[in-house]
Amino acid sequence: MRPESEEELVGIVAGLEASVRVLGGGTRGVPGPERVLETGGLSGITLYEPGALTLVARAGTPLSEIEAALEAEGQRLAFEPMDHRGLMGTNGAPTIGGVVAANISGPRRIAVGSCRDFLLGVRLVDGTGRVIRNGGRVMKNVTGYDLVKLMAGSWGTLGVLTEVALKVLPAPEARATVVVEGLETGRAVEAMSAALGSPFEVTGAAHLPGEGRTLVRVEGFGASVEYRVARLQEVLAGHGAVSVEEGDAIWSAVRDVAPFHGRVGDVWRVSVKPSDAAGLVARMEAESLVLDWGGGLIWALVGEGVDLRARLGDFAGHATRVRGGPGVARFQPEAAPLAAISAGLRARFDPRGVFNPGLMG
Amino acid sequence: MEMPKPDPGILARKPRLVSRLRAALPEDAVIHEEAETRAYECDALTAYKCPPLVVVLPSSTEEVSEVLRICHQEGVPVVPRGAGTSLAGGALPTADSVILGVARMNEVLETDYANRFIRVQTGRTNLSVTGAVEEEDFFYAPDPSSQLACAIAGNIAMNSGGAHCLKYGVTTNNLLGVTMVLMDGTVVEIGGAHLDAGGLDLLGLICGSEGQLGVVTEATLRILRKPEGARPVLIAFDSNEVAGQCVSDIIKAGVLPVAIEFMDRLCIEACENFAHAGYPLSEALLIVEVEGSEAEIDYQLGKIVEIARRHDPVELRESQSAEESARIWLGRKSAFGAMGQINDYMCLDGTIPVSSLPEVLRRIGELSEEYGLGVGNVFHAGDGNMHPLILFDANTPGDLEKCEAMGAEILKLCVDAGGCLTGEHGVGIEKRDLMSHQYGPDDLEAQMAVKDVFDPGWLLNPAKVFPLGVSESRRGARMAAE
């Protein structure tokens, strides 16, 4: 099923007799029913005002189309959405609706926030076929409940997005990366904390244990980047051998977890307090690791079928199994009262359980 | 503004309620004599007043849980209160409600610079959160004008913003976790020191829910290292349109200031008389602030000045010293006080797309003529968050009603321009009945369904946010069940 308009989608949803998998570009490897409800027919940028830093697009709009429109005006999606294709072994074109539904961000999340922090408004069709609007296209909006945030990261379980409004930001003139060599995980997190706790506006802090490299990124006007790189080298000098790399290629590798591409095994994504990272990594027995967000985001490659949560035991944070077969819950199980609230919300927005049933609990 | 009639059954049960609350809390934490409850009869929307049935001032999450459990069992509405600085009537009680004030819960629970967060009890004031970390050169970013007095609890309830949110975002972008008590007394933990929710983004849902989903007792907040420096520039124009165009051009050029504040003539004159900041007396004034090292500031201000000059400013002045910067901001931050010296005022905070600024300001000017009430505009221009201040005389019969009618027209104008009713103050009672102008029945139904899940009995702050007629059947169901 591939509706070409919101009205058509309403009709389809109202007539659904069995559950469906809601699909944007299908690049993120979301499991679900065989029957697919595609959003690709709901496509196109409906409003873009560079001077107001706002863009509105139909949910099925390819991300590449949005990025091209922004680039033409020297702007970008600052939350740096990850491309899952290399990691998941998928094809297809990511859509903006998929990015929003999965709240997909990248390394810059540590500095500017995640996708949900840039989402200004949504239109959706809920499980009963109602069209619901929330938020708008202005940057500050506290009018009623923030269903915009609720929809970001709801993975299609509450409704099918038809249109999203986003805040965009200017793309920087220059960027550079300060690299520290040879740090083990605990020391790398300390180095990244020192950089992130400095006034020098770090927009990426990652650690690649496989290469023994710790990366700290700054972006902005040329002279400002030069100045901050110099100061960050001073901040990091006591932590290890420091060098500077120009350009941005290494950050797409971090964003897309390139060290895991083409490798067999299950992939986990663990969100923690950075200073807990080293202790947790030691318990993971992972075959490969990538640390982003100053140590607050751990990507772990483990053997097929391994329940990483069992290895971690009780910890503060959450673990999502991004890649792997059935048998292990994809999302971190919630404490009982929160699970009841989440189930209650799903029951209100999708009372028949037609959208991605069981995906989130 | 209409409020629901108090439930006589609840009023009759007051003695039992008071004795149960007194058994659960320390003696000085339960206030029920009318002379004392009067101190809680209103918030900063002082036009509306009603003493509550009882006031409780718990000191811990456990005590909050006890209070809510008792009120839940007794079927008594609860109105959560931070510092009572809401401009929207968010903490206005009804005669049959219990005010639950968190003011005594103001401790710092944990400060963690390596992981860049602070955990506080939510009765703590906004400014004192920064106060707790500034020795290490850190700060808490959201900075509402009332930051000296307002509590984090209220900031979370209203998703408060401030002058610097163009760069740093509002409360929801700086909130990492909460301890919250549900209406039935259940204590839940959402989020923590880590980033992003594991399941549905309940944290995002709670922030800005105006105390209708739960009572937040503890919060984990993101703290940031202070920039090396900051400096504002004043740019004066002889028309609002040109000032608006300048804002848009600055943003388009790729400079992202931390703040772009806009004031019109009436506000400029009032602030100048009040704070003597040296503001040029012109039609429109922009205060643009950038951050960084001295050299970075010079570079960014250079770009901004270059853009501004293309628009023929009548005056353009870079701050030369820390004292001058402080005075420039003092002028802006005392805008409300300065306007208050002229007359009573009502402050709105509708938000519009930046591009419709000239048109909306022109229409506000026309409405001002039509209603015969003065309007000053002070404005977070970078993000379109307007603050029209309508002047009226509370002692002139009919003036308040006239002012409210005009306010409603301005807010509808904001919505029709593609904006919204409120950018940072919240709906409360003030904008409740205008919600139907921004949202259709299905949109409101979806929001109310969320409250059904968290608070099925509609006991928490029930007569707020939604038009009374729209929420009546839900609130009425509670009454009928008794």
Coordinates of N, CA, C and O in Angstrom, one line a residue, chain A residues 49-53 75 103 105 109-111 114 116-117 130-135 137-147 149-150 152-154 157-158 167 169-170 173 192-193 196-201 221 224 227-228 231 269 271-275 293 316-318 331 334 337-338 340-342 344-346 348-349 360, chain B residues 114-117 138 158-159 162 165-167 172-173 186 188-190 193-202 204-205 208-209 212-213 222 225-226 228 248 251-252 254 256 293 296 299 303 351-353 355 380 383 385 417-427 435 438-440 442-443 445-447 450-454 466:
Chain A
E49 N 11.9 28.3 4.4 CA 12.3 29.7 4.7 C 13.7 29.8 5.3 O 13.8 29.7 6.5
P50 N 14.7 29.9 4.5 CA 16.1 30.0 5.1 C 16.2 31.1 6.1 O 16.9 30.9 7.1
G51 N 15.6 32.2 5.9 CA 15.7 33.3 6.9 C 15.0 33.1 8.2 O 15.3 33.7 9.2
A52 N 14.1 32.1 8.2 CA 13.5 31.7 9.5 C 14.0 30.4 10.0 O 13.5 29.9 11.0
L53 N 15.0 29.8 9.3 CA 15.5 28.5 9.7 C 14.5 27.4 9.8 O 14.6 26.5 10.7
Q75 N 22.7 25.7 4.4 CA 22.1 25.2 5.7 C 22.2 23.7 5.8 O 22.6 23.0 4.8
N103 N 13.8 8.9 15.5 CA 14.6 9.9 16.2 C 16.1 9.7 15.9 O 16.9 9.5 16.9
S105 N 19.8 10.5 15.0 CA 20.7 11.6 15.1 C 22.1 11.1 14.8 O 22.3 10.0 14.4
R109 N 24.7 15.3 18.0 CA 23.7 15.3 19.1 C 24.2 15.8 20.4 O 23.5 16.5 21.2
I110 N 25.5 15.5 20.7 CA 26.1 15.9 22.0 C 26.1 17.4 22.1 O 26.0 17.9 23.3
A111 N 26.2 18.1 21.1 CA 26.3 19.6 21.2 C 24.9 20.3 20.9 O 24.6 21.3 21.6
S114 N 19.1 16.1 19.6 CA 18.8 15.0 18.7 C 17.7 15.5 17.7 O 17.2 16.6 17.8
R116 N 14.6 15.0 17.7 CA 13.4 15.5 18.4 C 13.6 17.0 18.8 O 12.6 17.7 18.9
D117 N 14.8 17.4 19.1 CA 15.0 18.8 19.5 C 14.9 19.8 18.3 O 14.8 21.0 18.5
R130 N -7.7 9.1 12.1 CA -7.9 10.5 12.4 C -6.6 11.2 12.0 O -5.5 10.8 12.2
V131 N -6.8 12.4 11.4 CA -5.6 13.3 11.1 C -5.4 14.1 12.3 O -6.3 14.8 12.8
I132 N -4.2 14.1 12.9 CA -3.8 14.9 14.1 C -2.7 15.8 13.8 O -1.7 15.4 13.2
R133 N -2.8 17.1 14.1 CA -1.7 18.1 14.0 C -1.2 18.4 15.4 O -2.0 18.5 16.3
N134 N 0.1 18.6 15.5 CA 0.6 19.1 16.8 C 1.8 19.9 16.5 O 2.5 19.7 15.5
G135 N 2.1 20.9 17.4 CA 3.2 21.8 17.1 C 2.9 22.8 16.0 O 1.7 23.1 15.7
R137 N 5.2 25.5 12.9 CA 6.5 25.7 12.2 C 7.3 26.8 12.8 O 8.1 27.4 12.2
V138 N 7.0 27.1 14.1 CA 7.8 28.2 14.8 C 8.6 27.5 15.8 O 8.3 26.5 16.3
M139 N 9.7 28.2 16.2 CA 10.8 27.6 17.0 C 10.4 27.5 18.4 O 11.0 26.7 19.2
K140 N 9.5 28.3 18.9 CA 9.1 28.2 20.3 C 7.6 28.0 20.3 O 6.8 28.9 19.8
N141 N 7.1 27.0 21.0 CA 5.7 26.7 20.9 C 5.4 25.8 22.1 O 5.9 24.7 22.2
V142 N 4.7 26.3 23.1 CA 4.3 25.5 24.2 C 2.7 25.5 24.3 O 2.2 25.4 25.4
T143 N 2.1 25.5 23.1 CA 0.6 25.5 23.1 C 0.1 24.1 23.2 O 0.1 23.4 22.2
G144 N -0.3 23.7 24.4 CA -0.8 22.4 24.5 C 0.3 21.4 24.7 O 1.5 21.7 24.8
Y145 N -0.1 20.1 24.7 CA 1.0 19.1 25.0 C 1.9 18.9 23.8 O 1.5 19.1 22.6
D146 N 3.1 18.5 24.1 CA 4.1 18.3 23.0 C 4.1 16.9 22.5 O 4.9 16.1 22.8
L147 N 3.1 16.7 21.6 CA 3.0 15.4 20.9 C 4.1 15.2 19.9 O 4.3 14.1 19.4
K149 N 7.3 15.7 20.3 CA 8.3 14.9 20.9 C 7.9 13.4 21.0 O 8.7 12.5 20.8
L150 N 6.6 13.2 21.4 CA 6.1 11.9 21.6 C 6.3 11.1 20.2 O 6.6 9.9 20.2
A152 N 8.4 11.7 17.8 CA 9.8 11.4 17.4 C 10.3 10.2 18.2 O 10.3 10.3 19.5
G153 N 10.7 9.2 17.6 CA 11.2 8.0 18.3 C 10.1 7.1 18.7 O 10.3 6.2 19.5
S154 N 8.9 7.2 18.1 CA 7.8 6.3 18.4 C 7.7 5.2 17.4 O 6.9 4.3 17.4
T157 N 4.7 3.5 15.9 CA 3.7 2.7 16.6 C 2.5 3.5 17.1 O 1.5 2.9 17.5
L158 N 2.5 4.8 16.9 CA 1.4 5.6 17.4 C 0.6 6.2 16.2 O -0.5 6.6 16.4
K167 N 13.4 22.6 12.4 CA 14.4 23.7 12.5 C 15.7 23.3 11.8 O 16.1 22.2 12.0
L169 N 19.8 24.7 10.5 CA 20.8 25.7 11.0 C 21.8 25.9 9.9 O 21.9 25.1 8.9
P170 N 22.5 27.0 10.0 CA 23.6 27.3 9.0 C 24.6 26.2 9.0 O 25.0 25.7 10.1
E173 N 31.5 27.2 8.0 CA 32.4 27.5 6.9 C 33.6 26.5 7.0 O 34.1 26.2 6.0
M192 N 37.7 13.2 26.4 CA 36.5 13.8 25.7 C 35.7 14.7 26.7 O 35.2 15.7 26.3
S193 N 35.7 14.3 28.0 CA 35.0 15.1 29.0 C 35.7 16.4 29.2 O 35.0 17.5 29.3
L196 N 34.7 18.5 26.1 CA 33.3 18.9 26.2 C 33.1 19.9 27.3 O 32.1 20.6 27.3
G197 N 33.9 19.8 28.3 CA 33.7 20.7 29.5 C 34.5 22.0 29.3 O 34.5 22.8 30.2
S198 N 35.1 22.2 28.1 CA 35.8 23.4 27.8 C 34.9 24.4 27.2 O 33.8 24.0 26.7
P199 N 35.2 25.7 27.1 CA 34.3 26.6 26.4 C 34.5 26.6 24.9 O 34.0 27.5 24.2
F200 N 35.1 25.6 24.3 CA 35.5 25.7 22.9 C 34.5 25.0 21.9 O 34.9 24.7 20.8
E201 N 33.3 24.8 22.4 CA 32.2 24.4 21.5 C 32.5 23.2 20.6 O 32.5 23.3 19.4
F221 N 33.3 29.4 11.8 CA 34.0 30.3 10.9 C 35.5 30.0 11.0 O 36.0 29.5 12.0
S224 N 37.7 31.1 13.8 CA 37.3 30.6 15.1 C 37.7 29.1 15.2 O 38.1 28.7 16.3
Y227 N 41.3 29.0 16.0 CA 41.6 29.4 17.4 C 41.2 28.2 18.4 O 42.0 27.8 19.3
R228 N 40.0 27.6 18.2 CA 39.5 26.6 19.1 C 40.4 25.3 19.0 O 40.6 24.6 20.0
R231 N 43.4 25.9 21.1 CA 43.1 25.8 22.5 C 42.8 24.4 23.0 O 43.2 23.9 24.0
R269 N 23.2 -0.7 20.6 CA 23.4 0.7 20.8 C 23.1 1.0 22.2 O 21.9 0.8 22.6
S271 N 23.0 3.7 25.5 CA 23.1 5.1 25.9 C 23.3 5.1 27.4 O 22.6 4.5 28.2
V272 N 24.4 5.7 27.9 CA 24.8 5.7 29.3 C 25.4 7.1 29.7 O 25.7 7.9 28.8
K273 N 25.6 7.2 31.0 CA 26.4 8.3 31.5 C 27.9 8.1 31.0 O 28.4 7.0 31.3
P274 N 28.5 9.1 30.4 CA 29.9 8.8 29.8 C 30.9 8.1 30.8 O 31.6 7.2 30.4
S275 N 30.8 8.6 32.1 CA 31.9 8.0 33.0 C 31.6 6.6 33.4 O 32.4 5.9 34.0
W293 N 29.4 10.5 21.3 CA 28.8 11.4 22.3 C 29.7 11.4 23.6 O 29.1 11.3 24.7
A316 N 22.5 2.1 34.6 CA 21.7 3.3 34.3 C 21.8 3.7 32.9 O 22.9 4.1 32.4
G317 N 20.7 3.6 32.1 CA 20.7 3.9 30.7 C 19.8 3.0 30.0 O 18.9 2.4 30.6
H318 N 20.0 2.8 28.7 CA 19.2 1.8 27.9 C 20.0 1.3 26.8 O 20.9 1.9 26.2
F331 N 14.0 -3.2 22.1 CA 14.1 -2.0 23.0 C 14.3 -2.4 24.5 O 13.7 -3.4 24.9
E334 N 10.9 -1.4 29.9 CA 10.7 -0.3 30.8 C 10.2 -0.8 32.2 O 9.7 -1.8 32.3
P337 N 5.6 0.8 35.9 CA 4.7 2.0 35.7 C 4.9 2.7 34.4 O 3.9 3.2 33.8
L338 N 6.1 2.8 33.9 CA 6.3 3.4 32.6 C 5.8 2.6 31.5 O 5.3 3.1 30.5
A340 N 3.3 0.6 31.6 CA 1.9 0.8 31.6 C 1.5 2.1 30.9 O 0.5 2.1 30.1
I341 N 2.2 3.1 31.1 CA 1.9 4.4 30.5 C 2.1 4.3 29.0 O 1.3 4.7 28.2
S342 N 3.2 3.7 28.6 CA 3.5 3.5 27.1 C 2.4 2.7 26.5 O 2.0 3.0 25.4
G344 N -0.6 2.4 27.5 CA -1.8 3.2 27.5 C -1.8 4.2 26.4 O -2.8 4.4 25.7
L345 N -0.7 4.8 26.1 CA -0.6 5.7 25.0 C -0.8 5.0 23.6 O -1.5 5.5 22.8
R346 N -0.2 3.8 23.5 CA -0.4 3.1 22.2 C -1.8 2.7 22.1 O -2.4 2.8 21.0
R348 N -4.4 4.3 23.1 CA -5.2 5.5 22.7 C -5.0 5.9 21.2 O -5.9 6.2 20.5
F349 N -3.7 5.9 20.8 CA -3.4 6.3 19.4 C -3.6 5.2 18.4 O -3.9 5.5 17.2
M360 N 7.6 -1.9 20.0 CA 8.2 -1.2 21.2 C 7.7 -1.8 22.5 O 8.0 -1.3 23.6
Chain B
A114 N 32.1 16.2 35.1 CA 32.7 15.4 34.0 C 31.6 14.9 33.1 O 31.8 14.8 31.9
N115 N 30.4 14.7 33.6 CA 29.3 14.3 32.7 C 28.3 15.4 32.4 O 27.3 15.2 31.8
R116 N 28.6 16.6 33.0 CA 27.9 17.8 32.6 C 26.4 17.8 33.0 O 25.6 18.1 32.1
F117 N 26.1 17.5 34.2 CA 24.7 17.6 34.6 C 24.6 17.9 36.1 O 25.6 17.8 36.8
F138 N 30.4 26.9 35.0 CA 29.3 26.2 34.2 C 28.0 27.0 34.4 O 27.9 27.9 35.3
M158 N 5.9 24.4 32.2 CA 5.6 25.3 31.1 C 6.6 25.2 29.9 O 6.5 25.9 29.0
N159 N 7.7 24.4 30.1 CA 8.7 24.3 29.1 C 9.2 25.7 28.8 O 9.2 26.2 27.7
G162 N 13.5 31.7 27.2 CA 14.3 32.8 27.7 C 14.9 33.5 26.5 O 14.7 33.2 25.4
C165 N 17.6 31.3 24.0 CA 17.3 30.0 23.6 C 17.5 29.9 22.1 O 17.4 28.8 21.5
L166 N 17.8 31.0 21.3 CA 18.1 30.8 19.9 C 19.3 29.9 19.8 O 19.3 29.0 18.9
K167 N 20.2 30.0 20.7 CA 21.4 29.1 20.6 C 21.2 27.8 21.5 O 21.6 26.7 21.1
T172 N 12.9 21.9 27.5 CA 12.9 20.5 27.0 C 14.2 20.1 26.4 O 14.5 18.9 26.4
N173 N 14.9 21.0 25.8 CA 16.2 20.7 25.2 C 17.4 20.6 26.2 O 18.5 20.2 25.9
T186 N 2.1 7.0 42.7 CA 3.2 6.2 42.1 C 4.3 7.1 41.7 O 4.2 8.1 41.1
V188 N 7.7 7.6 39.5 CA 8.3 7.1 38.3 C 9.6 7.9 38.1 O 9.7 9.0 38.4
E189 N 10.6 7.1 37.5 CA 11.9 7.8 37.0 C 11.9 7.7 35.5 O 11.7 6.7 34.9
I190 N 12.1 8.9 34.9 CA 12.1 9.0 33.5 C 13.5 9.6 33.1 O 13.8 10.7 33.6
A193 N 21.0 10.6 33.6 CA 22.2 11.3 33.2 C 22.6 11.0 31.7 O 23.4 11.6 31.1
H194 N 22.0 9.9 31.2 CA 22.2 9.5 29.8 C 21.3 10.3 28.8 O 20.4 10.9 29.3
L195 N 21.6 10.2 27.5 CA 20.9 11.0 26.5 C 19.8 10.1 25.9 O 20.0 8.9 25.6
D196 N 18.7 10.8 25.5 CA 17.6 10.2 24.7 C 16.9 9.1 25.5 O 17.4 8.3 26.2
A197 N 15.6 9.0 25.2 CA 14.7 8.0 25.9 C 15.0 6.7 25.3 O 15.3 6.5 24.1
G198 N 14.7 5.6 26.1 CA 14.8 4.3 25.6 C 13.6 3.9 24.8 O 13.6 3.4 23.7
G199 N 12.4 4.2 25.4 CA 11.1 3.9 24.7 C 10.5 5.2 24.2 O 11.2 6.0 23.6
L200 N 9.2 5.3 24.3 CA 8.6 6.5 23.9 C 9.1 7.7 24.7 O 9.5 7.6 25.8
D201 N 9.2 8.9 24.1 CA 9.8 10.1 24.7 C 8.8 10.7 25.7 O 8.3 11.7 25.5
L202 N 8.7 10.0 26.8 CA 7.8 10.5 27.9 C 8.3 11.8 28.5 O 7.5 12.6 29.0
G204 N 9.8 14.2 27.0 CA 9.4 15.3 26.1 C 7.9 15.6 26.2 O 7.5 16.7 26.1
L205 N 7.2 14.6 26.5 CA 5.7 14.7 26.7 C 5.4 15.4 28.0 O 4.5 16.3 28.0
G208 N 6.3 20.7 29.6 CA 5.3 21.6 29.0 C 3.9 21.1 29.1 O 2.9 21.6 28.5
S209 N 3.6 20.1 30.0 CA 2.3 19.6 30.2 C 1.6 20.3 31.3 O 0.5 19.8 31.7
Q212 N -0.2 18.8 34.5 CA -1.5 18.0 34.3 C -1.2 16.5 34.3 O -2.2 15.7 34.3
L213 N 0.1 16.1 34.2 CA 0.3 14.7 34.0 C 1.0 14.1 35.3 O 0.9 12.9 35.5
R222 N 20.9 19.5 32.1 CA 22.2 19.6 31.4 C 22.8 20.9 31.8 O 22.2 22.0 31.8
R225 N 29.5 24.6 29.9 CA 30.6 25.4 30.3 C 30.3 26.8 29.7 O 29.8 27.0 28.6
K226 N 30.6 27.8 30.6 CA 30.3 29.2 30.1 C 31.2 29.6 29.0 O 32.4 29.2 28.9
E228 N 33.7 31.9 26.7 CA 34.8 32.8 27.2 C 34.3 34.2 27.4 O 34.8 34.9 28.3
S248 N 16.3 38.7 9.6 CA 16.3 37.6 8.7 C 17.6 37.5 7.9 O 18.1 36.4 7.7
I251 N 20.4 35.9 10.1 CA 20.2 34.5 10.2 C 20.7 33.8 8.9 O 21.4 32.8 9.0
K252 N 20.2 34.4 7.8 CA 20.6 33.8 6.5 C 22.1 33.8 6.3 O 22.6 32.9 5.5
G254 N 24.4 33.0 8.1 CA 25.1 31.9 8.7 C 25.7 32.3 10.1 O 26.4 31.5 10.7
L256 N 25.0 32.7 13.9 CA 24.0 32.4 14.9 C 24.2 33.0 16.2 O 24.9 32.5 17.0
S293 N 35.6 33.9 22.2 CA 36.8 34.6 22.6 C 36.7 36.0 22.1 O 35.8 36.3 21.2
E296 N 36.8 36.0 18.3 CA 35.6 35.4 17.7 C 34.5 36.4 17.8 O 33.7 36.5 16.9
Y299 N 34.9 39.1 15.2 CA 34.7 38.6 13.9 C 33.1 38.5 13.6 O 32.6 39.0 12.6
K303 N 30.6 40.9 11.1 CA 29.7 40.4 10.1 C 28.3 41.0 10.3 O 27.6 41.4 9.3
T351 N 3.8 33.3 19.1 CA 5.0 33.2 18.3 C 4.6 33.2 16.8 O 3.6 32.6 16.5
I352 N 5.4 33.8 16.0 CA 5.1 33.9 14.6 C 6.3 33.5 13.7 O 7.4 33.6 14.2
P353 N 6.1 33.1 12.5 CA 7.3 32.9 11.6 C 8.0 34.3 11.5 O 7.3 35.3 11.3
S355 N 9.3 35.7 9.2 CA 9.0 36.5 8.0 C 7.7 37.3 8.0 O 7.6 38.2 7.3
H380 N 11.6 38.2 21.3 CA 12.8 37.4 21.0 C 12.7 37.2 19.5 O 12.2 36.2 18.9
D383 N 13.7 33.9 17.1 CA 12.8 32.8 17.1 C 11.3 33.1 17.0 O 10.5 32.3 17.1
N385 N 9.3 34.8 18.8 CA 8.5 34.8 20.0 C 8.2 36.2 20.5 O 9.0 36.9 21.0
A417 N -1.1 33.8 11.2 CA 0.2 34.0 10.4 C 1.1 32.8 10.3 O 2.2 32.9 9.8
G418 N 0.6 31.7 10.9 CA 1.4 30.4 10.8 C 2.1 30.2 12.1 O 3.0 29.3 12.2
G419 N 1.8 30.9 13.2 CA 2.4 30.8 14.5 C 1.6 30.0 15.5 O 0.8 29.2 15.1
C420 N 1.8 30.4 16.7 CA 1.0 29.7 17.8 C 0.7 30.7 18.9 O 1.1 31.8 19.0
L421 N -0.2 30.2 19.8 CA -0.7 31.1 20.9 C 0.3 31.5 21.9 O 0.2 32.5 22.5
T422 N 1.2 30.5 22.2 CA 2.1 30.8 23.3 C 3.5 30.1 23.0 O 3.5 28.9 22.7
G423 N 4.5 30.9 23.1 CA 5.9 30.4 22.8 C 6.6 29.9 24.0 O 7.5 29.1 23.9
E424 N 6.3 30.4 25.2 CA 7.0 30.0 26.4 C 6.3 30.2 27.7 O 6.7 29.7 28.7
H425 N 5.2 30.9 27.7 CA 4.4 31.1 29.0 C 3.5 30.0 29.3 O 3.2 29.8 30.5
G426 N 3.0 29.3 28.3 CA 2.0 28.3 28.6 C 0.6 28.8 28.4 O 0.3 30.0 28.3
V427 N -0.3 27.8 28.4 CA -1.8 28.1 28.1 C -2.5 28.5 29.4 O -3.2 29.5 29.4
M435 N -7.6 27.7 22.5 CA -7.0 26.5 21.9 C -7.7 26.0 20.7 O -7.1 25.5 19.8
Q438 N -6.4 27.3 17.4 CA -5.2 26.7 16.9 C -5.3 25.3 16.5 O -4.7 24.8 15.5
Y439 N -6.1 24.6 17.3 CA -6.2 23.1 17.1 C -7.7 22.7 16.8 O -8.6 23.3 17.4
G440 N -7.9 21.7 16.0 CA -9.2 21.2 15.7 C -9.6 20.2 16.8 O -8.8 19.8 17.6
D442 N -10.1 17.0 16.8 CA -9.2 15.7 16.8 C -7.9 16.0 17.5 O -7.3 15.2 18.2
D443 N -7.3 17.2 17.2 CA -6.0 17.5 17.7 C -6.1 17.6 19.3 O -5.2 17.2 20.0
E445 N -8.5 16.3 21.1 CA -8.9 15.0 21.6 C -7.6 14.1 21.9 O -7.5 13.4 22.9
A446 N -6.6 14.2 20.9 CA -5.4 13.4 21.0 C -4.6 13.9 22.3 O -4.0 13.1 23.0
Q447 N -4.6 15.2 22.5 CA -3.9 15.7 23.7 C -4.6 15.3 25.0 O -3.9 14.8 25.9
V450 N -3.9 11.8 26.2 CA -2.7 11.6 26.9 C -2.9 11.8 28.4 O -2.4 11.1 29.2
K451 N -3.7 12.9 28.7 CA -4.0 13.1 30.1 C -4.8 11.9 30.7 O -4.6 11.5 31.9
D452 N -5.7 11.4 29.9 CA -6.5 10.2 30.3 C -5.6 9.1 30.8 O -5.9 8.3 31.7
V453 N -4.4 8.9 30.1 CA -3.5 7.8 30.4 C -2.8 8.1 31.8 O -2.7 7.2 32.6
F454 N -2.3 9.3 31.9 CA -1.5 9.6 33.1 C -2.4 9.9 34.3 O -2.0 9.6 35.5
F466 N -7.1 23.1 28.3 CA -8.2 22.8 27.3 C -9.4 23.7 27.6 O -9.7 24.0 28.7

